[in-house]
C-alpha cells in the first residue's frame, strides 16, 4: 500500500514541495540529493500544525536543542509553528502532509465517544510525535491523494476522506495528543499562541512581557514551556525566523544584505552578518549564491525555505 501511495504522490508532487487542489494537502517529492554525492544539504523549513505521512525516504529535523528522525512508513505530527533545519537523509523522499484544521478535529470529537481530553494526561507542549502508518491509514491517505486524478471528486469527497483520516488518527497512538490539540485553554495551546504571535511580529523588538500577556502566562512559565515545546527560548525562536526569512529573500530576489537586515528587524547590519554567518557558515551574499547554484543544479526554483513542509 505504501508503494501505491508513493506512486500517487509522484504523479502530482511536482518539484519538491507542492500545494494541491485538495484543501489542506501538500505533497513532497524529492528524487535526487542536491549535490552530486552524499545527502542533500540541510534545508530551512517553517512547520505549521500538521500530520506528515512519510511513505518513502527519511528525514532528520532539528529545532533548537531538539532533534528527531522519521522515515518510510511513519507518521510525524507537529502541533505548532516551528522553524526547523531538515536534512533529507534518504531519497527518493515522498510524503503527504495534512495541515490540521482544529475546528474539523473538534467537530469530529463531538461525534465520537471517548474520554474528555481534559481528563487525559497532558503531552509535552511541543507535541512532536512519530508513530507507524497503519494499513487503514495508508488506504485512506492513498484515496485522499488520488482525488487529484479526478478533480471533479475533490469537492464532494475531500472533506469526507479527511474526516476518515482524522478518525483513524484519533484511534492511533496519536489519539491522546490530537485530543489535547483541540483544547483552547491548555499549556500547549498557549505556547502555540505565543509561537504564532512571534511569527506575526518577527521583525519587531520582542518584549517578553507582551508575549507572556498574549499567551496568558507568567514570564517564567512561558520560558519553561516554550523551551520544552520548541527547544529554544522565545528570543532564539525569533532569531531563527528572522534568519530563515533573510535567507529566503536573499536567494529569491535582487536585494542586498544591508536592506534585508533592516527589513527583518536588525538595527545593526554588522550583527546581522555575524549571526547569519554563524547560522549558515558563509556571509549572506556568498551563502545566497551558493544556494542558488545548488537549486539550479537540481532544477528547482530558487527559495530559501518552505512553510508547512514535510
Short mmCIF file of C-alpha atoms in Angstrom, two decimals:
data_model
loop_
_atom_site.label_atom_id
_atom_site.label_comp_id
_atom_site.label_asym_id
_atom_site.label_seq_id
_atom_site.Cartn_x
_atom_site.Cartn_y
_atom_site.Cartn_z
CA UNK A 1 0.00 0.00 0.00
CA UNK A 2 2.86 2.43 0.72
CA UNK A 3 4.21 1.86 -2.80
CA UNK A 4 0.81 2.75 -4.28
CA UNK A 5 0.72 5.93 -2.19
CA UNK A 6 4.27 6.83 -3.23
CA UNK A 7 3.28 6.40 -6.89
CA UNK A 8 0.26 8.68 -6.44
CA UNK A 9 2.45 11.35 -4.78
CA UNK A 10 4.98 11.08 -7.61
CA UNK A 11 2.24 11.78 -10.19
CA UNK A 12 1.27 15.03 -8.51
CA UNK A 13 4.29 16.04 -6.42
CA UNK A 14 5.88 18.47 -8.86
CA UNK A 15 9.24 19.98 -7.87
CA UNK A 16 9.95 19.13 -4.25
CA UNK A 17 7.03 20.85 -2.44
CA UNK A 18 3.58 21.26 -3.97
CA UNK A 19 0.35 22.74 -2.75
CA UNK A 20 -2.61 20.93 -4.26
CA UNK A 21 -6.23 21.49 -5.23
CA UNK A 22 -7.29 19.35 -2.25
CA UNK A 23 -7.80 21.57 0.81
CA UNK A 24 -5.04 21.28 3.44
CA UNK A 25 -2.99 18.80 1.35
CA UNK A 26 0.65 19.32 0.43
CA UNK A 27 2.88 16.79 -1.32
CA UNK A 28 6.64 16.43 -1.07
CA UNK A 29 8.66 14.64 -3.75
CA UNK A 30 12.45 14.79 -3.74
CA UNK A 31 14.32 12.44 -6.09
CA UNK A 32 17.97 13.42 -6.05
CA UNK A 33 20.36 14.82 -3.46
CA UNK A 34 21.19 18.47 -4.04
CA UNK A 35 24.88 17.60 -4.57
CA UNK A 36 26.43 15.02 -6.93
CA UNK A 37 27.47 12.86 -3.97
CA UNK A 38 26.20 12.50 -0.45
CA UNK A 39 22.93 13.55 1.17
CA UNK A 40 21.12 16.77 0.39
CA UNK A 41 22.35 19.72 2.47
CA UNK A 42 20.19 20.99 5.34
CA UNK A 43 17.09 22.99 4.38
CA UNK A 44 15.29 25.69 6.38
CA UNK A 45 11.61 24.90 6.89
CA UNK A 46 8.82 26.53 8.86
CA UNK A 47 6.45 23.84 10.09
CA UNK A 48 2.79 24.53 10.74
CA UNK A 49 0.48 22.29 12.80
CA UNK A 50 0.40 19.22 10.58
CA UNK A 51 0.44 15.47 10.19
CA UNK A 52 3.07 14.22 7.75
CA UNK A 53 2.75 10.72 6.25
CA UNK A 54 6.21 9.62 5.08
CA UNK A 55 5.95 6.85 2.51
CA UNK A 56 9.49 6.76 1.16
CA UNK A 57 12.91 8.02 2.22
CA UNK A 58 13.79 9.58 5.56
CA UNK A 59 14.44 12.96 7.11
CA UNK A 60 16.18 14.37 10.19
CA UNK A 61 14.91 17.62 11.70
CA UNK A 62 16.46 19.96 14.28
CA UNK A 63 14.73 22.76 16.20
CA UNK A 64 16.95 24.45 18.74
CA UNK A 65 18.09 21.80 21.20
CA UNK A 66 15.55 19.23 19.96
CA UNK A 67 16.02 16.74 17.14
CA UNK A 68 14.09 13.82 15.72
CA UNK A 69 14.05 11.44 12.76
CA UNK A 70 11.24 9.98 10.68
CA UNK A 71 11.28 7.61 7.73
CA UNK A 72 9.32 5.31 5.47
CA UNK A 73 6.08 4.07 6.97
CA UNK A 74 5.95 6.65 9.76
CA UNK A 75 3.61 9.47 10.70
CA UNK A 76 5.12 12.68 12.03
CA UNK A 77 2.86 15.05 13.99
CA UNK A 78 3.81 18.65 14.74
CA UNK A 79 1.45 20.79 16.82
CA UNK A 80 2.79 24.35 16.46
CA UNK A 81 4.54 26.80 14.17
CA UNK A 82 8.20 25.82 14.38
CA UNK A 83 11.33 26.86 12.44
CA UNK A 84 13.46 23.78 11.78
CA UNK A 85 16.52 22.68 9.87
CA UNK A 86 15.82 19.47 7.95
CA UNK A 87 18.15 17.03 6.21
CA UNK A 88 16.72 14.52 3.75
CA UNK A 89 18.91 11.54 4.58
CA UNK A 90 17.42 9.06 2.10
CA UNK A 91 15.97 9.79 -1.33
CA UNK A 92 13.73 9.37 -3.16
CA UNK A 93 11.63 11.01 -0.47
CA UNK A 94 7.83 11.07 -0.63
CA UNK A 95 5.32 12.41 1.87
CA UNK A 96 1.75 13.66 2.04
CA UNK A 97 1.11 16.47 4.51
CA UNK A 98 -2.24 17.21 6.17
CA UNK A 99 -2.39 20.70 7.63
CA UNK A 100 -4.52 20.40 10.74
CA UNK A 101 -7.90 22.12 10.92
CA UNK A 102 -8.62 22.42 14.64
CA UNK A 103 -12.31 23.11 14.05
CA UNK A 104 -12.80 20.00 11.91
CA UNK A 105 -10.99 17.92 14.52
CA UNK A 106 -13.12 19.36 17.35
CA UNK A 107 -16.34 18.75 15.41
CA UNK A 108 -15.33 15.13 14.84
CA UNK A 109 -14.62 14.63 18.54
CA UNK A 110 -18.14 15.81 19.34
CA UNK A 111 -19.50 12.90 17.27
CA UNK A 112 -17.29 10.27 18.89
CA UNK A 113 -17.42 8.53 22.19
CA UNK A 114 -14.22 8.76 24.14
CA UNK A 115 -12.52 10.39 27.10
CA UNK A 116 -12.73 14.11 27.67
CA UNK A 117 -9.34 15.50 26.56
CA UNK A 118 -9.17 17.46 29.83
CA UNK A 119 -9.07 14.15 31.77
CA UNK A 120 -6.16 12.72 29.76
CA UNK A 121 -2.53 13.09 30.84
CA UNK A 122 -1.11 16.16 29.13
CA UNK A 123 1.52 15.59 26.40
CA UNK A 124 4.65 17.66 26.03
CA UNK A 125 3.65 21.17 24.88
CA UNK A 126 5.51 20.71 21.60
CA UNK A 127 3.51 17.65 20.60
CA UNK A 128 6.27 16.18 18.41
CA UNK A 129 5.27 12.56 17.85
CA UNK A 130 6.12 9.78 15.40
CA UNK A 131 4.15 6.58 15.02
CA UNK A 132 3.73 3.89 12.31
CA UNK A 133 1.27 4.29 9.42
CA UNK A 134 -1.37 1.57 9.76
CA UNK A 135 -2.75 -0.20 6.66
CA UNK A 136 -6.11 1.52 7.23
CA UNK A 137 -4.47 4.95 7.30
CA UNK A 138 -2.35 4.16 4.24
CA UNK A 139 -5.52 3.22 2.36
CA UNK A 140 -7.35 6.41 3.38
CA UNK A 141 -4.40 8.69 2.56
CA UNK A 142 -3.96 6.95 -0.82
CA UNK A 143 -7.61 7.62 -1.69
CA UNK A 144 -7.15 11.22 -0.50
CA UNK A 145 -4.15 11.81 -2.80
CA UNK A 146 -5.84 10.00 -5.70
CA UNK A 147 -8.59 12.64 -5.66
CA UNK A 148 -6.07 14.68 -7.68
CA UNK A 149 -6.59 12.17 -10.53
CA UNK A 150 -10.29 13.05 -10.67
CA UNK A 151 -10.66 16.77 -9.85
CA UNK A 152 -14.46 16.67 -10.05
CA UNK A 153 -14.43 14.37 -6.99
CA UNK A 154 -12.47 16.78 -4.79
CA UNK A 155 -15.34 18.98 -3.65
CA UNK A 156 -17.81 16.20 -2.72
CA UNK A 157 -15.26 13.73 -1.29
CA UNK A 158 -12.21 15.55 0.09
CA UNK A 159 -13.74 16.55 3.42
CA UNK A 160 -15.19 13.06 3.90
CA UNK A 161 -11.85 11.36 3.34
CA UNK A 162 -10.08 13.92 5.52
CA UNK A 163 -12.60 13.14 8.26
CA UNK A 164 -11.82 9.43 7.90
CA UNK A 165 -8.09 10.15 8.18
CA UNK A 166 -8.64 12.19 11.34
CA UNK A 167 -10.89 9.46 12.77
CA UNK A 168 -8.22 6.82 12.23
CA UNK A 169 -5.55 9.11 13.69
CA UNK A 170 -7.70 9.59 16.80
CA UNK A 171 -7.77 5.81 17.19
CA UNK A 172 -4.00 5.54 16.78
CA UNK A 173 -1.25 6.23 19.35
CA UNK A 174 -1.57 9.87 18.25
CA UNK A 175 -5.13 9.99 19.61
CA UNK A 176 -4.48 11.49 23.08
CA UNK A 177 -2.16 14.16 21.67
CA UNK A 178 -4.66 15.10 18.94
CA UNK A 179 -7.44 15.32 21.52
CA UNK A 180 -5.33 17.74 23.54
CA UNK A 181 -4.73 19.75 20.36
CA UNK A 182 -8.40 20.76 20.40
CA UNK A 183 -8.26 22.26 23.92
CA UNK A 184 -8.35 26.05 23.82
CA UNK A 185 -7.00 26.64 27.34
CA UNK A 186 -4.05 24.31 27.79
CA UNK A 187 -0.33 24.93 28.12
CA UNK A 188 0.17 23.55 24.61
CA UNK A 189 -2.48 25.90 23.17
CA UNK A 190 -0.89 28.88 24.92
CA UNK A 191 2.54 28.03 23.55
CA UNK A 192 1.02 27.70 20.06
CA UNK A 193 -0.45 31.18 20.54
CA UNK A 194 2.96 32.53 21.62
CA UNK A 195 4.69 30.97 18.61
CA UNK A 196 2.08 32.43 16.25
CA UNK A 197 2.49 35.84 17.90
CA UNK A 198 6.25 35.80 17.34
CA UNK A 199 5.72 34.79 13.69
CA UNK A 200 3.33 37.69 13.19
CA UNK A 201 5.77 40.17 14.81
CA UNK A 202 9.12 38.57 13.93
CA UNK A 203 10.62 41.83 12.59
CA UNK A 204 9.70 43.86 15.68
CA UNK A 205 11.56 44.10 19.01
CA UNK A 206 10.48 41.15 21.17
CA UNK A 207 9.14 42.20 24.57
CA UNK A 208 8.77 39.12 26.73
CA UNK A 209 6.14 40.71 28.97
CA UNK A 210 3.97 41.46 25.91
CA UNK A 211 4.45 37.91 24.61
CA UNK A 212 3.56 36.42 28.01
CA UNK A 213 0.39 38.51 28.09
CA UNK A 214 -0.58 37.25 24.62
CA UNK A 215 -0.09 33.67 25.85
CA UNK A 216 -1.84 34.33 29.20
CA UNK A 217 1.20 33.06 31.11
CA UNK A 218 3.72 34.47 33.54
CA UNK A 219 7.12 35.16 32.00
CA UNK A 220 8.73 32.32 33.98
CA UNK A 221 6.05 29.80 32.94
CA UNK A 222 6.24 30.97 29.32
CA UNK A 223 10.01 30.48 29.20
CA UNK A 224 9.80 26.99 30.71
CA UNK A 225 7.02 25.69 28.46
CA UNK A 226 8.31 27.44 25.34
CA UNK A 227 11.76 25.89 25.70
CA UNK A 228 10.22 22.44 26.25
CA UNK A 229 7.99 22.79 23.20
CA UNK A 230 10.41 24.34 20.71
CA UNK A 231 13.90 23.53 22.00
CA UNK A 232 14.74 27.23 22.18
CA UNK A 233 13.94 30.44 24.03
CA UNK A 234 11.48 32.94 22.52
CA UNK A 235 14.37 35.22 21.52
CA UNK A 236 16.23 32.38 19.81
CA UNK A 237 12.99 31.33 18.11
CA UNK A 238 12.59 34.87 16.73
CA UNK A 239 16.20 34.92 15.54
CA UNK A 240 15.70 31.65 13.63
CA UNK A 241 12.60 33.11 11.96
CA UNK A 242 14.47 36.26 11.00
CA UNK A 243 17.43 34.41 9.54
CA UNK A 244 15.20 31.99 7.62
CA UNK A 245 13.29 34.91 6.12
CA UNK A 246 16.52 36.76 5.33
CA UNK A 247 17.90 33.73 3.52
CA UNK A 248 14.68 33.29 1.53
CA UNK A 249 14.72 36.94 0.42
CA UNK A 250 18.40 36.90 -0.49
CA UNK A 251 18.06 33.74 -2.57
CA UNK A 252 14.81 34.75 -4.26
CA UNK A 253 15.36 38.43 -5.01
CA UNK A 254 17.72 41.10 -6.26
CA UNK A 255 18.48 42.74 -2.93
CA UNK A 256 21.33 43.42 -0.53
CA UNK A 257 22.22 42.05 2.87
CA UNK A 258 22.00 45.53 4.42
CA UNK A 259 18.49 46.11 3.08
CA UNK A 260 17.29 42.66 4.16
CA UNK A 261 18.77 43.15 7.63
CA UNK A 262 16.74 46.33 8.07
CA UNK A 263 13.54 44.75 6.70
CA UNK A 264 13.64 41.80 9.11
CA UNK A 265 14.27 43.95 12.17
CA UNK A 266 18.03 44.17 12.70
CA UNK A 267 19.30 47.55 13.87
CA UNK A 268 22.91 46.60 13.16
CA UNK A 269 23.94 45.18 9.78
CA UNK A 270 27.17 44.02 11.41
CA UNK A 271 25.26 41.94 13.94
CA UNK A 272 23.08 40.51 11.17
CA UNK A 273 26.12 39.48 9.12
CA UNK A 274 27.74 37.90 12.18
CA UNK A 275 24.64 35.91 13.17
CA UNK A 276 23.92 34.89 9.58
CA UNK A 277 27.45 33.57 9.12
CA UNK A 278 27.26 31.69 12.41
CA UNK A 279 23.99 30.05 11.28
CA UNK A 280 24.89 29.22 7.67
CA UNK A 281 28.69 29.16 7.52
CA UNK A 282 29.13 31.96 4.97
CA UNK A 283 28.37 35.71 4.71
CA UNK A 284 24.85 36.42 3.39
CA UNK A 285 25.77 37.18 -0.23
CA UNK A 286 28.07 34.17 -0.62
CA UNK A 287 25.60 31.82 1.01
CA UNK A 288 22.74 33.00 -1.23
CA UNK A 289 24.89 32.49 -4.34
CA UNK A 290 25.87 29.01 -3.19
CA UNK A 291 22.26 28.04 -2.51
CA UNK A 292 21.06 29.40 -5.87
CA UNK A 293 23.70 27.26 -7.57
CA UNK A 294 22.63 24.13 -5.73
CA UNK A 295 18.99 24.68 -6.58
CA UNK A 296 19.84 25.29 -10.23
CA UNK A 297 21.82 22.03 -10.33
CA UNK A 298 18.72 20.02 -9.41
CA UNK A 299 16.29 22.12 -11.46
CA UNK A 300 14.39 23.63 -8.52
CA UNK A 301 13.19 27.21 -8.40
CA UNK A 302 15.02 29.49 -6.01
CA UNK A 303 13.81 29.95 -2.47
CA UNK A 304 15.45 29.71 0.91
CA UNK A 305 12.91 27.53 2.66
CA UNK A 306 9.30 26.49 2.91
CA UNK A 307 6.21 26.68 5.11
CA UNK A 308 4.38 23.75 6.50
CA UNK A 309 6.57 21.34 4.60
CA UNK A 310 7.05 17.68 5.40
#
